[in-house]
């Protein structure tokens, strides 16, 4: 858990930052990892699978927006979170 806090600290713009695109991507990535484990353990839980797909789509939109507005920050987020692009 401390590793995740370090990642969040790297992406924050200020102390109480929870709304920036970088932080939203971080929160969605955290939820996606948790839901992926749940869906793998519970194959027939289609409502959780749908929620997972919605979160993946939302993260994709945030990444697309960030790439369009600030390419440097987009690269930083991808490397810090370990996402492929």
Short mmCIF file of N, CA and C in Angstrom, two decimals:
data_model
loop_
_atom_site.label_atom_id
_atom_site.label_comp_id
_atom_site.label_asym_id
_atom_site.label_seq_id
_atom_site.Cartn_x
_atom_site.Cartn_y
_atom_site.Cartn_z
N UNK A 1 0.82 -1.19 0.00
CA UNK A 1 0.00 0.00 0.00
C UNK A 1 0.87 1.26 0.00
N UNK A 2 2.04 1.18 0.63
CA UNK A 2 2.90 2.36 0.68
C UNK A 2 3.44 2.71 -0.70
N UNK A 3 3.60 1.70 -1.56
CA UNK A 3 4.05 1.97 -2.92
C UNK A 3 3.03 2.78 -3.70
N UNK A 4 1.76 2.50 -3.46
CA UNK A 4 0.70 3.24 -4.12
C UNK A 4 0.64 4.69 -3.63
N UNK A 5 0.88 4.88 -2.34
CA UNK A 5 0.90 6.24 -1.80
C UNK A 5 2.03 7.04 -2.42
N UNK A 6 3.16 6.40 -2.66
CA UNK A 6 4.29 7.06 -3.29
C UNK A 6 3.94 7.48 -4.72
N UNK A 7 3.22 6.62 -5.43
CA UNK A 7 2.79 6.93 -6.79
C UNK A 7 1.85 8.13 -6.78
N UNK A 8 0.92 8.13 -5.85
CA UNK A 8 -0.03 9.25 -5.75
C UNK A 8 0.71 10.55 -5.43
N UNK A 9 1.71 10.47 -4.56
CA UNK A 9 2.48 11.67 -4.21
C UNK A 9 3.24 12.21 -5.41
N UNK A 10 3.71 11.32 -6.29
CA UNK A 10 4.44 11.76 -7.49
C UNK A 10 3.52 12.48 -8.48
N UNK A 11 2.26 12.11 -8.50
CA UNK A 11 1.34 12.66 -9.50
C UNK A 11 0.55 13.86 -9.02
N UNK A 12 0.54 14.11 -7.71
CA UNK A 12 -0.25 15.22 -7.17
C UNK A 12 0.29 16.57 -7.64
N UNK A 13 -0.64 17.49 -7.90
CA UNK A 13 -0.25 18.85 -8.24
C UNK A 13 -0.11 19.71 -7.00
N UNK A 14 -0.92 19.40 -5.96
CA UNK A 14 -0.84 20.09 -4.67
C UNK A 14 -1.29 19.11 -3.59
N UNK A 15 -1.24 19.51 -2.34
CA UNK A 15 -1.45 18.60 -1.21
C UNK A 15 -2.82 17.91 -1.22
N UNK A 16 -3.89 18.64 -1.53
CA UNK A 16 -5.23 18.06 -1.52
C UNK A 16 -5.74 17.71 -2.92
N UNK A 17 -4.86 17.42 -3.83
CA UNK A 17 -5.25 17.15 -5.20
C UNK A 17 -5.95 15.80 -5.32
N UNK A 18 -7.22 15.83 -5.72
CA UNK A 18 -7.96 14.61 -6.01
C UNK A 18 -8.71 14.71 -7.33
N UNK A 19 -8.72 15.87 -7.94
CA UNK A 19 -9.54 16.07 -9.13
C UNK A 19 -8.78 16.21 -10.43
N UNK A 20 -7.46 16.32 -10.37
CA UNK A 20 -6.72 16.49 -11.61
C UNK A 20 -6.79 15.21 -12.44
N UNK A 21 -6.55 15.32 -13.71
CA UNK A 21 -6.60 14.16 -14.60
C UNK A 21 -5.63 13.08 -14.15
N UNK A 22 -4.45 13.49 -13.70
CA UNK A 22 -3.45 12.54 -13.26
C UNK A 22 -3.96 11.71 -12.09
N UNK A 23 -4.59 12.37 -11.13
CA UNK A 23 -5.09 11.66 -9.95
C UNK A 23 -6.30 10.80 -10.31
N UNK A 24 -7.16 11.27 -11.20
CA UNK A 24 -8.30 10.46 -11.62
C UNK A 24 -7.82 9.18 -12.30
N UNK A 25 -6.78 9.29 -13.12
CA UNK A 25 -6.21 8.12 -13.78
C UNK A 25 -5.64 7.16 -12.74
N UNK A 26 -4.98 7.71 -11.73
CA UNK A 26 -4.41 6.90 -10.66
C UNK A 26 -5.51 6.15 -9.90
N UNK A 27 -6.58 6.85 -9.54
CA UNK A 27 -7.69 6.22 -8.82
C UNK A 27 -8.36 5.14 -9.67
N UNK A 28 -8.56 5.44 -10.94
CA UNK A 28 -9.18 4.45 -11.83
C UNK A 28 -8.29 3.23 -12.00
N UNK A 29 -6.98 3.43 -12.09
CA UNK A 29 -6.05 2.30 -12.21
C UNK A 29 -6.12 1.41 -10.98
N UNK A 30 -6.23 2.03 -9.81
CA UNK A 30 -6.37 1.29 -8.56
C UNK A 30 -7.66 0.46 -8.57
N UNK A 31 -8.77 1.07 -8.98
CA UNK A 31 -10.05 0.36 -9.05
C UNK A 31 -10.01 -0.76 -10.09
N UNK A 32 -9.38 -0.51 -11.22
CA UNK A 32 -9.28 -1.50 -12.29
C UNK A 32 -8.51 -2.73 -11.81
N UNK A 33 -7.42 -2.52 -11.09
CA UNK A 33 -6.64 -3.64 -10.57
C UNK A 33 -7.46 -4.48 -9.59
N UNK A 34 -8.20 -3.80 -8.72
CA UNK A 34 -9.03 -4.49 -7.73
C UNK A 34 -10.15 -5.27 -8.42
N UNK A 35 -10.82 -4.64 -9.39
CA UNK A 35 -11.92 -5.29 -10.09
C UNK A 35 -11.44 -6.44 -10.98
N UNK A 36 -10.26 -6.30 -11.55
CA UNK A 36 -9.70 -7.37 -12.39
C UNK A 36 -9.51 -8.63 -11.56
N UNK A 37 -8.96 -8.47 -10.36
CA UNK A 37 -8.77 -9.63 -9.49
C UNK A 37 -10.12 -10.25 -9.12
N UNK A 38 -11.11 -9.41 -8.84
CA UNK A 38 -12.44 -9.90 -8.49
C UNK A 38 -13.08 -10.66 -9.66
N UNK A 39 -12.98 -10.10 -10.85
CA UNK A 39 -13.60 -10.71 -12.03
C UNK A 39 -12.91 -12.03 -12.37
N UNK A 40 -11.60 -12.10 -12.18
CA UNK A 40 -10.89 -13.35 -12.43
C UNK A 40 -11.30 -14.44 -11.45
N UNK A 41 -11.61 -14.05 -10.22
CA UNK A 41 -12.03 -15.03 -9.21
C UNK A 41 -13.50 -15.39 -9.35
N UNK A 42 -14.31 -14.50 -9.90
CA UNK A 42 -15.75 -14.70 -10.02
C UNK A 42 -16.16 -14.57 -11.48
N UNK A 43 -15.97 -15.63 -12.23
CA UNK A 43 -16.17 -15.60 -13.68
C UNK A 43 -17.59 -15.22 -14.10
N UNK A 44 -18.59 -15.54 -13.30
CA UNK A 44 -19.98 -15.31 -13.71
C UNK A 44 -20.54 -13.97 -13.25
N UNK A 45 -19.73 -13.15 -12.62
CA UNK A 45 -20.19 -11.86 -12.12
C UNK A 45 -20.13 -10.83 -13.26
N UNK A 46 -21.18 -10.83 -14.07
CA UNK A 46 -21.16 -9.97 -15.25
C UNK A 46 -21.37 -8.50 -14.91
N UNK A 47 -22.02 -8.18 -13.81
CA UNK A 47 -22.21 -6.78 -13.45
C UNK A 47 -20.88 -6.13 -13.05
N UNK A 48 -20.03 -6.89 -12.36
CA UNK A 48 -18.70 -6.36 -12.03
C UNK A 48 -17.85 -6.23 -13.28
N UNK A 49 -18.01 -7.16 -14.20
CA UNK A 49 -17.26 -7.08 -15.47
C UNK A 49 -17.66 -5.82 -16.24
N UNK A 50 -18.95 -5.51 -16.23
CA UNK A 50 -19.44 -4.30 -16.91
C UNK A 50 -18.87 -3.05 -16.24
N UNK A 51 -18.84 -3.04 -14.91
CA UNK A 51 -18.25 -1.93 -14.17
C UNK A 51 -16.78 -1.77 -14.48
N UNK A 52 -16.08 -2.90 -14.60
CA UNK A 52 -14.66 -2.87 -14.96
C UNK A 52 -14.47 -2.24 -16.34
N UNK A 53 -15.28 -2.65 -17.29
CA UNK A 53 -15.16 -2.11 -18.64
C UNK A 53 -15.46 -0.61 -18.68
N UNK A 54 -16.40 -0.16 -17.87
CA UNK A 54 -16.73 1.27 -17.80
C UNK A 54 -15.55 2.06 -17.23
N UNK A 55 -14.89 1.51 -16.22
CA UNK A 55 -13.74 2.18 -15.62
C UNK A 55 -12.56 2.22 -16.60
N UNK A 56 -12.37 1.16 -17.35
CA UNK A 56 -11.30 1.13 -18.36
C UNK A 56 -11.57 2.19 -19.42
N UNK A 57 -12.81 2.32 -19.85
CA UNK A 57 -13.16 3.33 -20.85
C UNK A 57 -12.97 4.74 -20.30
N UNK A 58 -13.32 4.95 -19.04
CA UNK A 58 -13.15 6.27 -18.42
C UNK A 58 -11.66 6.62 -18.33
N UNK A 59 -10.84 5.65 -17.93
CA UNK A 59 -9.39 5.90 -17.85
C UNK A 59 -8.83 6.21 -19.22
N UNK A 60 -9.32 5.52 -20.24
CA UNK A 60 -8.86 5.76 -21.60
C UNK A 60 -9.17 7.19 -22.05
N UNK A 61 -10.36 7.67 -21.67
CA UNK A 61 -10.74 9.04 -22.02
C UNK A 61 -9.86 10.06 -21.31
N UNK A 62 -9.58 9.82 -20.02
CA UNK A 62 -8.70 10.72 -19.28
C UNK A 62 -7.30 10.73 -19.89
N UNK A 63 -6.79 9.56 -20.28
CA UNK A 63 -5.46 9.49 -20.90
C UNK A 63 -5.43 10.22 -22.24
N UNK A 64 -6.50 10.07 -23.00
CA UNK A 64 -6.59 10.75 -24.29
C UNK A 64 -6.60 12.27 -24.10
N UNK A 65 -7.38 12.74 -23.11
CA UNK A 65 -7.43 14.16 -22.80
C UNK A 65 -6.07 14.68 -22.35
N UNK A 66 -5.41 13.93 -21.48
CA UNK A 66 -4.11 14.36 -20.96
C UNK A 66 -3.07 14.40 -22.07
N UNK A 67 -3.12 13.45 -22.98
CA UNK A 67 -2.17 13.44 -24.10
C UNK A 67 -2.39 14.66 -25.00
N UNK A 68 -3.65 15.03 -25.19
CA UNK A 68 -3.98 16.16 -26.04
C UNK A 68 -3.57 17.49 -25.40
N UNK A 69 -3.69 17.60 -24.08
CA UNK A 69 -3.42 18.87 -23.41
C UNK A 69 -2.00 19.02 -22.91
N UNK A 70 -1.37 17.92 -22.43
CA UNK A 70 -0.03 17.99 -21.86
C UNK A 70 0.70 16.67 -22.10
N UNK A 71 1.41 16.59 -23.20
CA UNK A 71 2.07 15.35 -23.61
C UNK A 71 3.14 14.91 -22.62
N UNK A 72 3.86 15.85 -22.03
CA UNK A 72 4.91 15.51 -21.05
C UNK A 72 4.29 14.84 -19.83
N UNK A 73 3.22 15.41 -19.34
CA UNK A 73 2.55 14.85 -18.15
C UNK A 73 1.95 13.49 -18.48
N UNK A 74 1.48 13.32 -19.71
CA UNK A 74 0.94 12.03 -20.16
C UNK A 74 2.01 10.95 -20.09
N UNK A 75 3.20 11.26 -20.59
CA UNK A 75 4.31 10.30 -20.55
C UNK A 75 4.68 9.97 -19.10
N UNK A 76 4.69 10.99 -18.25
CA UNK A 76 5.02 10.78 -16.84
C UNK A 76 4.03 9.85 -16.18
N UNK A 77 2.74 10.06 -16.42
CA UNK A 77 1.70 9.22 -15.82
C UNK A 77 1.86 7.78 -16.29
N UNK A 78 2.12 7.58 -17.58
CA UNK A 78 2.27 6.22 -18.11
C UNK A 78 3.45 5.50 -17.46
N UNK A 79 4.56 6.20 -17.30
CA UNK A 79 5.74 5.55 -16.71
C UNK A 79 5.55 5.30 -15.22
N UNK A 80 4.98 6.26 -14.50
CA UNK A 80 4.81 6.11 -13.05
C UNK A 80 3.83 4.99 -12.74
N UNK A 81 2.74 4.89 -13.49
CA UNK A 81 1.74 3.85 -13.24
C UNK A 81 2.07 2.53 -13.92
N UNK A 82 3.05 2.54 -14.81
CA UNK A 82 3.43 1.32 -15.50
C UNK A 82 2.44 0.86 -16.55
N UNK A 83 1.80 1.84 -17.20
CA UNK A 83 0.83 1.53 -18.25
C UNK A 83 1.53 1.52 -19.59
N UNK A 84 1.04 0.70 -20.52
CA UNK A 84 1.60 0.65 -21.86
C UNK A 84 0.89 1.63 -22.76
N UNK A 85 1.60 2.16 -23.71
CA UNK A 85 1.00 3.01 -24.75
C UNK A 85 1.87 3.00 -25.95
#
